[in-house]
Protein backbone atom coordinates (compact mmCIF):
# COMPACT_ATOMS: atom_id res chain seq x y z
CA UNK A 1 0.00 0.00 0.00
CA UNK A 2 2.82 2.38 0.88
CA UNK A 3 4.50 1.55 -2.41
CA UNK A 4 1.30 2.38 -4.30
CA UNK A 5 1.03 5.73 -2.52
CA UNK A 6 4.64 6.54 -3.39
CA UNK A 7 4.06 5.57 -7.02
CA UNK A 8 0.87 7.60 -7.13
CA UNK A 9 2.74 10.58 -5.69
CA UNK A 10 5.22 10.60 -8.58
CA UNK A 11 2.70 9.95 -11.36
CA UNK A 12 -0.26 12.29 -11.12
CA UNK A 13 -3.17 11.87 -13.55
CA UNK A 14 -3.72 15.64 -13.59
CA UNK A 15 -0.23 16.15 -15.01
CA UNK A 16 -0.94 13.81 -17.94
CA UNK A 17 -4.28 15.50 -18.57
CA UNK A 18 -2.59 18.89 -18.56
CA UNK A 19 -0.02 17.74 -21.12
CA UNK A 20 -2.66 16.34 -23.45
CA UNK A 21 -4.77 19.47 -23.05
CA UNK A 22 -1.78 21.65 -23.98
CA UNK A 23 -1.05 19.46 -27.01
CA UNK A 24 -4.64 19.82 -28.15
CA UNK A 25 -4.60 23.59 -27.73
CA UNK A 26 -1.25 23.81 -29.52
CA UNK A 27 -2.55 21.77 -32.45
CA UNK A 28 -5.76 23.79 -32.65
CA UNK A 29 -3.86 27.09 -32.61
CA UNK A 30 -1.36 25.95 -35.26
CA UNK A 31 -4.08 24.68 -37.59
CA UNK A 32 -6.05 27.87 -37.01
CA UNK A 33 -3.11 30.05 -38.02
CA UNK A 34 -2.54 28.15 -41.27
CA UNK A 35 -6.26 28.19 -42.00
CA UNK A 36 -6.31 31.97 -41.49
CA UNK A 37 -3.40 32.29 -43.93
CA UNK A 38 -5.23 30.23 -46.53
CA UNK A 39 -8.37 32.32 -46.26
CA UNK A 40 -6.49 35.62 -46.50
CA UNK A 41 -2.72 36.15 -46.80
CA UNK A 42 -1.31 38.46 -44.11
CA UNK A 43 -0.12 41.95 -45.14
CA UNK A 44 3.25 42.01 -46.86
CA UNK A 45 4.71 44.74 -44.61
CA UNK A 46 4.19 42.51 -41.56
CA UNK A 47 5.92 39.59 -43.27
CA UNK A 48 8.74 41.88 -44.43
CA UNK A 49 9.35 43.16 -40.92
CA UNK A 50 9.49 39.63 -39.54
CA UNK A 51 11.80 38.48 -42.33
CA UNK A 52 14.18 41.28 -41.41
CA UNK A 53 13.92 40.63 -37.68
CA UNK A 54 14.34 36.86 -37.95
CA UNK A 55 16.73 36.69 -40.89
CA UNK A 56 18.94 39.75 -41.20
CA UNK A 57 19.28 40.48 -37.49
CA UNK A 58 20.23 36.85 -36.81
CA UNK A 59 23.10 36.77 -39.30
CA UNK A 60 25.73 37.75 -36.71
CA UNK A 61 24.89 35.08 -34.15
CA UNK A 62 24.42 32.41 -36.82
CA UNK A 63 27.74 33.33 -38.45
CA UNK A 64 29.63 33.13 -35.17
CA UNK A 65 27.98 29.81 -34.31
CA UNK A 66 28.67 28.21 -37.69
CA UNK A 67 32.24 29.48 -37.98
CA UNK A 68 33.26 28.47 -34.46
CA UNK A 69 31.62 25.06 -34.80
CA UNK A 70 33.46 24.37 -38.05
CA UNK A 71 36.79 25.44 -36.55
CA UNK A 72 36.42 23.24 -33.47
CA UNK A 73 35.11 20.29 -35.49
CA UNK A 74 38.01 20.49 -37.94
CA UNK A 75 40.57 20.75 -35.15
CA UNK A 76 39.16 17.75 -33.31
CA UNK A 77 38.87 15.72 -36.51
CA UNK A 78 42.43 16.52 -37.58
CA UNK A 79 43.92 15.61 -34.18
CA UNK A 80 42.02 12.33 -34.05
CA UNK A 81 42.55 11.32 -37.69
CA UNK A 82 46.14 12.42 -38.25
CA UNK A 83 47.42 9.77 -35.84
CA UNK A 84 45.89 7.12 -38.11
CA UNK A 85 47.03 8.71 -41.35
CA UNK A 86 43.51 9.84 -42.26
CA UNK A 87 43.91 13.60 -42.01
CA UNK A 88 42.64 13.96 -45.59
CA UNK A 89 39.16 13.02 -44.37
CA UNK A 90 38.91 16.17 -42.24
CA UNK A 91 36.99 18.11 -44.88
CA UNK A 92 34.47 15.35 -45.35
CA UNK A 93 33.93 15.04 -41.60
CA UNK A 94 33.32 18.75 -41.20
CA UNK A 95 31.02 19.04 -44.21
CA UNK A 96 28.97 15.92 -43.37
CA UNK A 97 28.49 16.93 -39.75
CA UNK A 98 27.59 20.53 -40.58
CA UNK A 99 25.17 19.64 -43.38
CA UNK A 100 23.28 16.79 -41.77
CA UNK A 101 23.33 17.56 -38.03
CA UNK A 102 25.19 20.47 -36.50
CA UNK A 103 24.10 23.14 -38.98
CA UNK A 104 20.33 22.60 -38.63
CA UNK A 105 20.36 21.91 -34.87
CA UNK A 106 22.66 24.74 -33.79
CA UNK A 107 20.95 27.26 -36.07
CA UNK A 108 17.58 26.28 -34.62
CA UNK A 109 19.02 26.66 -31.12
CA UNK A 110 20.35 30.13 -31.87
CA UNK A 111 17.06 31.24 -33.44
CA UNK A 112 15.12 29.88 -30.49
CA UNK A 113 17.26 31.82 -28.05
CA UNK A 114 17.29 35.06 -30.04
CA UNK A 115 14.00 35.06 -31.96
CA UNK A 116 11.70 32.54 -30.28
CA UNK A 117 12.16 33.98 -26.80
CA UNK A 118 11.51 37.49 -28.11
CA UNK A 119 8.33 36.35 -29.86
CA UNK A 120 7.07 34.66 -26.72
CA UNK A 121 7.85 37.67 -24.53
CA UNK A 122 6.24 40.10 -26.96
CA UNK A 123 3.07 38.07 -27.41
CA UNK A 124 2.94 37.28 -23.70
CA UNK A 125 3.15 40.97 -22.81
CA UNK A 126 0.36 41.74 -25.26
CA UNK A 127 -1.71 38.96 -23.73
CA UNK A 128 -1.36 40.00 -20.08
CA UNK A 129 -1.96 43.68 -20.94
CA UNK A 130 -5.14 42.71 -22.85
CA UNK A 131 -3.91 44.12 -26.17
CA UNK A 132 -4.85 40.87 -27.91
CA UNK A 133 -8.38 41.07 -26.45
CA UNK A 134 -8.64 44.64 -27.70
CA UNK A 135 -7.56 43.46 -31.15
CA UNK A 136 -10.39 40.92 -31.16
CA UNK A 137 -12.92 43.58 -30.23
CA UNK A 138 -11.84 45.51 -33.34
CA UNK A 139 -12.57 42.40 -35.46
CA UNK A 140 -8.87 41.78 -36.17
CA UNK A 141 -7.80 38.15 -35.85
CA UNK A 142 -4.61 37.77 -33.79
CA UNK A 143 -3.88 34.53 -35.64
CA UNK A 144 -3.90 36.36 -38.95
CA UNK A 145 -2.28 39.64 -37.86
CA UNK A 146 0.23 38.52 -35.21
CA UNK A 147 1.02 34.85 -35.73
CA UNK A 148 0.77 34.24 -39.48
CA UNK A 149 3.60 36.67 -40.44
CA UNK A 150 5.84 35.14 -37.78
CA UNK A 151 5.08 31.62 -38.96
CA UNK A 152 5.82 32.40 -42.60
CA UNK A 153 9.00 34.35 -41.88
CA UNK A 154 10.47 31.77 -39.48
CA UNK A 155 9.70 28.79 -41.70
CA UNK A 156 11.19 30.57 -44.72
CA UNK A 157 14.28 32.01 -43.06
CA UNK A 158 15.42 29.04 -40.96
CA UNK A 159 16.64 26.93 -43.94
CA UNK A 160 18.39 29.97 -45.43
CA UNK A 161 20.16 30.76 -42.18
CA UNK A 162 21.06 27.09 -41.86
CA UNK A 163 22.69 27.15 -45.29
CA UNK A 164 24.62 30.26 -44.25
CA UNK A 165 25.78 28.53 -41.06
CA UNK A 166 26.84 25.40 -42.97
CA UNK A 167 28.88 27.39 -45.50
CA UNK A 168 30.67 29.33 -42.77
CA UNK A 169 31.27 26.12 -40.81
CA UNK A 170 32.93 24.49 -43.81
CA UNK A 171 34.98 27.62 -44.47
CA UNK A 172 35.98 27.79 -40.82
CA UNK A 173 37.16 24.20 -40.98
CA UNK A 174 39.16 24.98 -44.09
CA UNK A 175 40.79 28.00 -42.44
CA UNK A 176 42.06 26.08 -39.42
CA UNK A 177 43.05 23.07 -41.53
CA UNK A 178 44.90 25.13 -44.10
CA UNK A 179 46.52 27.93 -42.12
CA UNK A 180 47.21 26.11 -38.87
CA UNK A 181 47.59 22.43 -39.72
CA UNK A 182 49.09 22.99 -43.19
CA UNK A 183 46.56 20.93 -45.13
CA UNK A 184 46.27 21.87 -48.78
CA UNK A 185 43.03 23.35 -50.07
CA UNK A 186 42.58 20.55 -52.59
CA UNK A 187 42.96 17.90 -49.90
CA UNK A 188 40.22 19.57 -47.91
CA UNK A 189 37.66 20.29 -50.64
CA UNK A 190 38.26 17.70 -53.39
CA UNK A 191 36.80 14.66 -51.55
CA UNK A 192 33.55 16.48 -50.74
CA UNK A 193 31.75 16.02 -54.11
CA UNK A 194 32.53 12.30 -53.97
CA UNK A 195 31.10 11.67 -50.51
CA UNK A 196 28.47 14.36 -49.97
CA UNK A 197 25.25 13.44 -51.76
CA UNK A 198 22.10 15.33 -52.64
CA UNK A 199 20.35 13.32 -49.94
CA UNK A 200 22.64 14.83 -47.29
CA UNK A 201 21.75 18.35 -48.39
CA UNK A 202 18.03 17.60 -48.67
CA UNK A 203 17.93 15.96 -45.25
CA UNK A 204 19.69 18.94 -43.67
CA UNK A 205 17.28 21.40 -45.25
CA UNK A 206 14.27 19.26 -44.30
CA UNK A 207 15.44 19.28 -40.69
CA UNK A 208 15.98 23.04 -40.77
CA UNK A 209 12.46 23.57 -42.16
CA UNK A 210 10.91 21.37 -39.50
CA UNK A 211 12.95 22.91 -36.69
CA UNK A 212 11.88 26.38 -37.78
CA UNK A 213 8.27 25.24 -37.70
CA UNK A 214 8.67 23.80 -34.20
CA UNK A 215 10.46 26.87 -32.87
CA UNK A 216 7.94 29.44 -34.07
CA UNK A 217 4.80 27.44 -33.28
CA UNK A 218 5.89 26.49 -29.74
CA UNK A 219 7.14 29.96 -28.81
CA UNK A 220 4.06 31.70 -30.22
CA UNK A 221 1.77 29.20 -28.48
CA UNK A 222 3.42 29.81 -25.11
CA UNK A 223 3.19 33.54 -25.66
CA UNK A 224 -0.52 33.39 -26.51
CA UNK A 225 -1.23 31.31 -23.39
CA UNK A 226 0.66 33.56 -20.96
CA UNK A 227 -1.00 34.37 -17.65
CA UNK A 228 0.01 36.08 -14.43
CA UNK A 229 1.48 39.44 -15.34
CA UNK A 230 5.21 40.12 -15.62
CA UNK A 231 6.14 36.95 -13.73
CA UNK A 232 4.01 34.91 -16.11
CA UNK A 233 5.75 36.44 -19.11
CA UNK A 234 9.13 35.40 -17.72
CA UNK A 235 7.96 31.88 -16.96
CA UNK A 236 6.36 31.49 -20.39
CA UNK A 237 9.51 32.72 -22.14
CA UNK A 238 11.74 30.33 -20.20
CA UNK A 239 9.47 27.35 -20.77
CA UNK A 240 9.11 28.13 -24.48
CA UNK A 241 12.89 28.03 -24.96
CA UNK A 242 13.34 24.85 -22.90
CA UNK A 243 10.46 23.03 -24.61
CA UNK A 244 11.72 24.10 -28.04
CA UNK A 245 15.23 22.83 -27.29
CA UNK A 246 13.96 19.46 -26.04
CA UNK A 247 11.53 19.08 -28.95
CA UNK A 248 14.23 19.90 -31.50
CA UNK A 249 16.64 17.35 -30.00
CA UNK A 250 14.04 14.58 -29.80
CA UNK A 251 12.64 15.25 -33.26
CA UNK A 252 16.19 15.32 -34.69
CA UNK A 253 16.63 11.66 -33.76
CA UNK A 254 13.34 10.60 -35.33
CA UNK A 255 13.97 12.69 -38.45
CA UNK A 256 17.43 11.15 -38.86
CA UNK A 257 16.09 7.63 -38.54
CA UNK A 258 13.07 8.26 -40.73
CA UNK A 259 14.91 10.07 -43.52
CA UNK A 260 17.68 7.48 -43.69
CA UNK A 261 15.18 4.60 -43.67
CA UNK A 262 13.23 6.25 -46.49
CA UNK A 263 16.44 6.81 -48.44
CA UNK A 264 17.44 3.16 -48.09
CA UNK A 265 14.06 1.99 -49.33
CA UNK A 266 14.19 4.35 -52.30
CA UNK A 267 17.70 3.18 -53.18
CA UNK A 268 16.66 -0.47 -52.77
CA UNK A 269 19.13 -1.35 -50.01
mmCIF file of C-alpha atoms in Angstrom:
data_model
loop_
_atom_site.group_PDB
_atom_site.id
_atom_site.type_symbol
_atom_site.label_atom_id
_atom_site.label_comp_id
_atom_site.label_asym_id
_atom_site.label_seq_id
_atom_site.Cartn_x
_atom_site.Cartn_y
_atom_site.Cartn_z
ATOM 1 C CA UNK A 1 0.000 0.000 0.000
ATOM 2 C CA UNK A 2 2.818 2.379 0.879
ATOM 3 C CA UNK A 3 4.500 1.555 -2.406
ATOM 4 C CA UNK A 4 1.305 2.380 -4.297
ATOM 5 C CA UNK A 5 1.033 5.730 -2.521
ATOM 6 C CA UNK A 6 4.635 6.538 -3.393
ATOM 7 C CA UNK A 7 4.060 5.573 -7.021
ATOM 8 C CA UNK A 8 0.868 7.603 -7.128
ATOM 9 C CA UNK A 9 2.738 10.583 -5.688
ATOM 10 C CA UNK A 10 5.222 10.601 -8.578
ATOM 11 C CA UNK A 11 2.704 9.953 -11.365
ATOM 12 C CA UNK A 12 -0.262 12.294 -11.123
ATOM 13 C CA UNK A 13 -3.170 11.867 -13.546
ATOM 14 C CA UNK A 14 -3.715 15.638 -13.591
ATOM 15 C CA UNK A 15 -0.226 16.146 -15.011
ATOM 16 C CA UNK A 16 -0.940 13.814 -17.944
ATOM 17 C CA UNK A 17 -4.282 15.498 -18.573
ATOM 18 C CA UNK A 18 -2.593 18.895 -18.560
ATOM 19 C CA UNK A 19 -0.015 17.739 -21.118
ATOM 20 C CA UNK A 20 -2.665 16.342 -23.455
ATOM 21 C CA UNK A 21 -4.765 19.473 -23.049
ATOM 22 C CA UNK A 22 -1.778 21.647 -23.976
ATOM 23 C CA UNK A 23 -1.047 19.463 -27.011
ATOM 24 C CA UNK A 24 -4.643 19.819 -28.146
ATOM 25 C CA UNK A 25 -4.600 23.593 -27.727
ATOM 26 C CA UNK A 26 -1.247 23.811 -29.516
ATOM 27 C CA UNK A 27 -2.554 21.772 -32.452
ATOM 28 C CA UNK A 28 -5.760 23.790 -32.650
ATOM 29 C CA UNK A 29 -3.862 27.092 -32.611
ATOM 30 C CA UNK A 30 -1.360 25.950 -35.262
ATOM 31 C CA UNK A 31 -4.077 24.677 -37.590
ATOM 32 C CA UNK A 32 -6.051 27.872 -37.012
ATOM 33 C CA UNK A 33 -3.114 30.049 -38.023
ATOM 34 C CA UNK A 34 -2.540 28.150 -41.267
ATOM 35 C CA UNK A 35 -6.255 28.191 -41.998
ATOM 36 C CA UNK A 36 -6.306 31.966 -41.485
ATOM 37 C CA UNK A 37 -3.397 32.291 -43.930
ATOM 38 C CA UNK A 38 -5.231 30.225 -46.534
ATOM 39 C CA UNK A 39 -8.368 32.323 -46.259
ATOM 40 C CA UNK A 40 -6.488 35.615 -46.498
ATOM 41 C CA UNK A 41 -2.720 36.146 -46.799
ATOM 42 C CA UNK A 42 -1.305 38.464 -44.107
ATOM 43 C CA UNK A 43 -0.120 41.948 -45.139
ATOM 44 C CA UNK A 44 3.250 42.014 -46.862
ATOM 45 C CA UNK A 45 4.707 44.738 -44.612
ATOM 46 C CA UNK A 46 4.190 42.513 -41.556
ATOM 47 C CA UNK A 47 5.917 39.588 -43.270
ATOM 48 C CA UNK A 48 8.741 41.882 -44.426
ATOM 49 C CA UNK A 49 9.354 43.160 -40.918
ATOM 50 C CA UNK A 50 9.486 39.629 -39.539
ATOM 51 C CA UNK A 51 11.799 38.476 -42.325
ATOM 52 C CA UNK A 52 14.179 41.280 -41.414
ATOM 53 C CA UNK A 53 13.924 40.626 -37.678
ATOM 54 C CA UNK A 54 14.344 36.858 -37.945
ATOM 55 C CA UNK A 55 16.731 36.691 -40.892
ATOM 56 C CA UNK A 56 18.935 39.754 -41.202
ATOM 57 C CA UNK A 57 19.281 40.483 -37.489
ATOM 58 C CA UNK A 58 20.226 36.850 -36.812
ATOM 59 C CA UNK A 59 23.101 36.768 -39.296
ATOM 60 C CA UNK A 60 25.733 37.747 -36.708
ATOM 61 C CA UNK A 61 24.895 35.079 -34.155
ATOM 62 C CA UNK A 62 24.424 32.408 -36.820
ATOM 63 C CA UNK A 63 27.737 33.334 -38.452
ATOM 64 C CA UNK A 64 29.634 33.125 -35.169
ATOM 65 C CA UNK A 65 27.980 29.809 -34.310
ATOM 66 C CA UNK A 66 28.667 28.207 -37.694
ATOM 67 C CA UNK A 67 32.236 29.480 -37.978
ATOM 68 C CA UNK A 68 33.264 28.473 -34.459
ATOM 69 C CA UNK A 69 31.620 25.057 -34.804
ATOM 70 C CA UNK A 70 33.462 24.368 -38.051
ATOM 71 C CA UNK A 71 36.789 25.442 -36.552
ATOM 72 C CA UNK A 72 36.417 23.240 -33.472
ATOM 73 C CA UNK A 73 35.110 20.290 -35.487
ATOM 74 C CA UNK A 74 38.008 20.487 -37.944
ATOM 75 C CA UNK A 75 40.567 20.749 -35.145
ATOM 76 C CA UNK A 76 39.163 17.753 -33.308
ATOM 77 C CA UNK A 77 38.870 15.719 -36.512
ATOM 78 C CA UNK A 78 42.427 16.516 -37.576
ATOM 79 C CA UNK A 79 43.918 15.614 -34.180
ATOM 80 C CA UNK A 80 42.017 12.329 -34.051
ATOM 81 C CA UNK A 81 42.549 11.320 -37.693
ATOM 82 C CA UNK A 82 46.140 12.422 -38.248
ATOM 83 C CA UNK A 83 47.418 9.766 -35.842
ATOM 84 C CA UNK A 84 45.888 7.122 -38.111
ATOM 85 C CA UNK A 85 47.029 8.707 -41.355
ATOM 86 C CA UNK A 86 43.505 9.840 -42.265
ATOM 87 C CA UNK A 87 43.911 13.597 -42.006
ATOM 88 C CA UNK A 88 42.640 13.959 -45.593
ATOM 89 C CA UNK A 89 39.159 13.020 -44.366
ATOM 90 C CA UNK A 90 38.912 16.175 -42.240
ATOM 91 C CA UNK A 91 36.995 18.115 -44.882
ATOM 92 C CA UNK A 92 34.469 15.346 -45.345
ATOM 93 C CA UNK A 93 33.934 15.036 -41.596
ATOM 94 C CA UNK A 94 33.320 18.754 -41.201
ATOM 95 C CA UNK A 95 31.020 19.036 -44.205
ATOM 96 C CA UNK A 96 28.975 15.919 -43.373
ATOM 97 C CA UNK A 97 28.488 16.928 -39.755
ATOM 98 C CA UNK A 98 27.591 20.527 -40.582
ATOM 99 C CA UNK A 99 25.173 19.644 -43.381
ATOM 100 C CA UNK A 100 23.282 16.788 -41.766
ATOM 101 C CA UNK A 101 23.326 17.557 -38.035
ATOM 102 C CA UNK A 102 25.188 20.473 -36.504
ATOM 103 C CA UNK A 103 24.099 23.142 -38.984
ATOM 104 C CA UNK A 104 20.333 22.601 -38.630
ATOM 105 C CA UNK A 105 20.362 21.906 -34.874
ATOM 106 C CA UNK A 106 22.661 24.742 -33.790
ATOM 107 C CA UNK A 107 20.951 27.257 -36.067
ATOM 108 C CA UNK A 108 17.583 26.279 -34.619
ATOM 109 C CA UNK A 109 19.016 26.663 -31.118
ATOM 110 C CA UNK A 110 20.353 30.134 -31.868
ATOM 111 C CA UNK A 111 17.063 31.237 -33.437
ATOM 112 C CA UNK A 112 15.123 29.876 -30.487
ATOM 113 C CA UNK A 113 17.264 31.823 -28.051
ATOM 114 C CA UNK A 114 17.292 35.057 -30.040
ATOM 115 C CA UNK A 115 14.002 35.063 -31.965
ATOM 116 C CA UNK A 116 11.702 32.539 -30.279
ATOM 117 C CA UNK A 117 12.156 33.979 -26.803
ATOM 118 C CA UNK A 118 11.508 37.495 -28.114
ATOM 119 C CA UNK A 119 8.331 36.349 -29.864
ATOM 120 C CA UNK A 120 7.067 34.662 -26.720
ATOM 121 C CA UNK A 121 7.845 37.673 -24.531
ATOM 122 C CA UNK A 122 6.242 40.101 -26.964
ATOM 123 C CA UNK A 123 3.068 38.070 -27.410
ATOM 124 C CA UNK A 124 2.940 37.282 -23.705
ATOM 125 C CA UNK A 125 3.148 40.970 -22.815
ATOM 126 C CA UNK A 126 0.362 41.743 -25.263
ATOM 127 C CA UNK A 127 -1.710 38.962 -23.732
ATOM 128 C CA UNK A 128 -1.364 40.005 -20.083
ATOM 129 C CA UNK A 129 -1.960 43.684 -20.937
ATOM 130 C CA UNK A 130 -5.138 42.710 -22.854
ATOM 131 C CA UNK A 131 -3.912 44.118 -26.168
ATOM 132 C CA UNK A 132 -4.853 40.872 -27.906
ATOM 133 C CA UNK A 133 -8.377 41.067 -26.451
ATOM 134 C CA UNK A 134 -8.637 44.643 -27.704
ATOM 135 C CA UNK A 135 -7.565 43.458 -31.146
ATOM 136 C CA UNK A 136 -10.392 40.918 -31.161
ATOM 137 C CA UNK A 137 -12.921 43.585 -30.234
ATOM 138 C CA UNK A 138 -11.839 45.509 -33.342
ATOM 139 C CA UNK A 139 -12.569 42.398 -35.465
ATOM 140 C CA UNK A 140 -8.874 41.780 -36.173
ATOM 141 C CA UNK A 141 -7.801 38.147 -35.854
ATOM 142 C CA UNK A 142 -4.608 37.767 -33.787
ATOM 143 C CA UNK A 143 -3.879 34.526 -35.640
ATOM 144 C CA UNK A 144 -3.898 36.360 -38.948
ATOM 145 C CA UNK A 145 -2.277 39.643 -37.859
ATOM 146 C CA UNK A 146 0.233 38.525 -35.207
ATOM 147 C CA UNK A 147 1.019 34.850 -35.734
ATOM 148 C CA UNK A 148 0.769 34.236 -39.481
ATOM 149 C CA UNK A 149 3.595 36.671 -40.443
ATOM 150 C CA UNK A 150 5.841 35.143 -37.783
ATOM 151 C CA UNK A 151 5.078 31.615 -38.963
ATOM 152 C CA UNK A 152 5.818 32.403 -42.600
ATOM 153 C CA UNK A 153 8.998 34.348 -41.882
ATOM 154 C CA UNK A 154 10.466 31.767 -39.482
ATOM 155 C CA UNK A 155 9.703 28.787 -41.698
ATOM 156 C CA UNK A 156 11.189 30.569 -44.719
ATOM 157 C CA UNK A 157 14.285 32.010 -43.063
ATOM 158 C CA UNK A 158 15.423 29.038 -40.964
ATOM 159 C CA UNK A 159 16.642 26.930 -43.944
ATOM 160 C CA UNK A 160 18.393 29.973 -45.435
ATOM 161 C CA UNK A 161 20.163 30.764 -42.183
ATOM 162 C CA UNK A 162 21.065 27.086 -41.856
ATOM 163 C CA UNK A 163 22.694 27.149 -45.292
ATOM 164 C CA UNK A 164 24.621 30.262 -44.250
ATOM 165 C CA UNK A 165 25.778 28.531 -41.060
ATOM 166 C CA UNK A 166 26.839 25.404 -42.973
ATOM 167 C CA UNK A 167 28.883 27.387 -45.498
ATOM 168 C CA UNK A 168 30.670 29.327 -42.768
ATOM 169 C CA UNK A 169 31.267 26.123 -40.812
ATOM 170 C CA UNK A 170 32.933 24.486 -43.807
ATOM 171 C CA UNK A 171 34.984 27.618 -44.474
ATOM 172 C CA UNK A 172 35.982 27.795 -40.817
ATOM 173 C CA UNK A 173 37.155 24.196 -40.976
ATOM 174 C CA UNK A 174 39.156 24.978 -44.087
ATOM 175 C CA UNK A 175 40.790 28.000 -42.440
ATOM 176 C CA UNK A 176 42.063 26.075 -39.420
ATOM 177 C CA UNK A 177 43.045 23.065 -41.531
ATOM 178 C CA UNK A 178 44.901 25.128 -44.104
ATOM 179 C CA UNK A 179 46.523 27.932 -42.123
ATOM 180 C CA UNK A 180 47.208 26.112 -38.872
ATOM 181 C CA UNK A 181 47.589 22.427 -39.723
ATOM 182 C CA UNK A 182 49.092 22.990 -43.187
ATOM 183 C CA UNK A 183 46.563 20.932 -45.130
ATOM 184 C CA UNK A 184 46.270 21.872 -48.783
ATOM 185 C CA UNK A 185 43.030 23.346 -50.067
ATOM 186 C CA UNK A 186 42.584 20.550 -52.591
ATOM 187 C CA UNK A 187 42.957 17.898 -49.898
ATOM 188 C CA UNK A 188 40.222 19.574 -47.909
ATOM 189 C CA UNK A 189 37.663 20.292 -50.644
ATOM 190 C CA UNK A 190 38.263 17.698 -53.388
ATOM 191 C CA UNK A 191 36.797 14.655 -51.546
ATOM 192 C CA UNK A 192 33.549 16.480 -50.740
ATOM 193 C CA UNK A 193 31.748 16.017 -54.112
ATOM 194 C CA UNK A 194 32.532 12.296 -53.971
ATOM 195 C CA UNK A 195 31.102 11.674 -50.508
ATOM 196 C CA UNK A 196 28.466 14.359 -49.974
ATOM 197 C CA UNK A 197 25.253 13.444 -51.765
ATOM 198 C CA UNK A 198 22.100 15.328 -52.640
ATOM 199 C CA UNK A 199 20.355 13.322 -49.936
ATOM 200 C CA UNK A 200 22.644 14.827 -47.289
ATOM 201 C CA UNK A 201 21.752 18.349 -48.390
ATOM 202 C CA UNK A 202 18.032 17.604 -48.670
ATOM 203 C CA UNK A 203 17.929 15.964 -45.250
ATOM 204 C CA UNK A 204 19.687 18.937 -43.667
ATOM 205 C CA UNK A 205 17.278 21.397 -45.252
ATOM 206 C CA UNK A 206 14.270 19.257 -44.296
ATOM 207 C CA UNK A 207 15.436 19.281 -40.685
ATOM 208 C CA UNK A 208 15.976 23.041 -40.768
ATOM 209 C CA UNK A 209 12.464 23.569 -42.165
ATOM 210 C CA UNK A 210 10.906 21.370 -39.496
ATOM 211 C CA UNK A 211 12.947 22.907 -36.689
ATOM 212 C CA UNK A 212 11.883 26.378 -37.781
ATOM 213 C CA UNK A 213 8.265 25.236 -37.698
ATOM 214 C CA UNK A 214 8.672 23.795 -34.196
ATOM 215 C CA UNK A 215 10.455 26.866 -32.871
ATOM 216 C CA UNK A 216 7.936 29.440 -34.067
ATOM 217 C CA UNK A 217 4.800 27.441 -33.276
ATOM 218 C CA UNK A 218 5.894 26.489 -29.742
ATOM 219 C CA UNK A 219 7.143 29.963 -28.808
ATOM 220 C CA UNK A 220 4.064 31.697 -30.217
ATOM 221 C CA UNK A 221 1.771 29.199 -28.478
ATOM 222 C CA UNK A 222 3.423 29.808 -25.113
ATOM 223 C CA UNK A 223 3.187 33.537 -25.662
ATOM 224 C CA UNK A 224 -0.517 33.389 -26.506
ATOM 225 C CA UNK A 225 -1.227 31.307 -23.386
ATOM 226 C CA UNK A 226 0.656 33.561 -20.960
ATOM 227 C CA UNK A 227 -1.002 34.373 -17.649
ATOM 228 C CA UNK A 228 0.012 36.076 -14.432
ATOM 229 C CA UNK A 229 1.477 39.444 -15.344
ATOM 230 C CA UNK A 230 5.210 40.118 -15.621
ATOM 231 C CA UNK A 231 6.141 36.952 -13.735
ATOM 232 C CA UNK A 232 4.008 34.908 -16.108
ATOM 233 C CA UNK A 233 5.751 36.436 -19.111
ATOM 234 C CA UNK A 234 9.129 35.401 -17.724
ATOM 235 C CA UNK A 235 7.960 31.884 -16.955
ATOM 236 C CA UNK A 236 6.357 31.485 -20.392
ATOM 237 C CA UNK A 237 9.506 32.722 -22.140
ATOM 238 C CA UNK A 238 11.737 30.335 -20.205
ATOM 239 C CA UNK A 239 9.469 27.347 -20.770
ATOM 240 C CA UNK A 240 9.114 28.129 -24.478
ATOM 241 C CA UNK A 241 12.893 28.027 -24.959
ATOM 242 C CA UNK A 242 13.337 24.846 -22.896
ATOM 243 C CA UNK A 243 10.456 23.029 -24.610
ATOM 244 C CA UNK A 244 11.716 24.103 -28.036
ATOM 245 C CA UNK A 245 15.226 22.831 -27.293
ATOM 246 C CA UNK A 246 13.960 19.460 -26.042
ATOM 247 C CA UNK A 247 11.528 19.076 -28.946
ATOM 248 C CA UNK A 248 14.225 19.902 -31.503
ATOM 249 C CA UNK A 249 16.639 17.352 -29.997
ATOM 250 C CA UNK A 250 14.043 14.579 -29.797
ATOM 251 C CA UNK A 251 12.641 15.253 -33.261
ATOM 252 C CA UNK A 252 16.190 15.325 -34.693
ATOM 253 C CA UNK A 253 16.633 11.663 -33.760
ATOM 254 C CA UNK A 254 13.342 10.601 -35.333
ATOM 255 C CA UNK A 255 13.969 12.690 -38.454
ATOM 256 C CA UNK A 256 17.428 11.155 -38.856
ATOM 257 C CA UNK A 257 16.090 7.625 -38.538
ATOM 258 C CA UNK A 258 13.066 8.263 -40.732
ATOM 259 C CA UNK A 259 14.907 10.065 -43.523
ATOM 260 C CA UNK A 260 17.676 7.476 -43.687
ATOM 261 C CA UNK A 261 15.176 4.596 -43.669
ATOM 262 C CA UNK A 262 13.234 6.255 -46.492
ATOM 263 C CA UNK A 263 16.441 6.814 -48.435
ATOM 264 C CA UNK A 264 17.441 3.161 -48.086
ATOM 265 C CA UNK A 265 14.062 1.993 -49.325
ATOM 266 C CA UNK A 266 14.187 4.352 -52.298
ATOM 267 C CA UNK A 267 17.697 3.179 -53.177
ATOM 268 C CA UNK A 268 16.658 -0.468 -52.773
ATOM 269 C CA UNK A 269 19.133 -1.354 -50.010
#
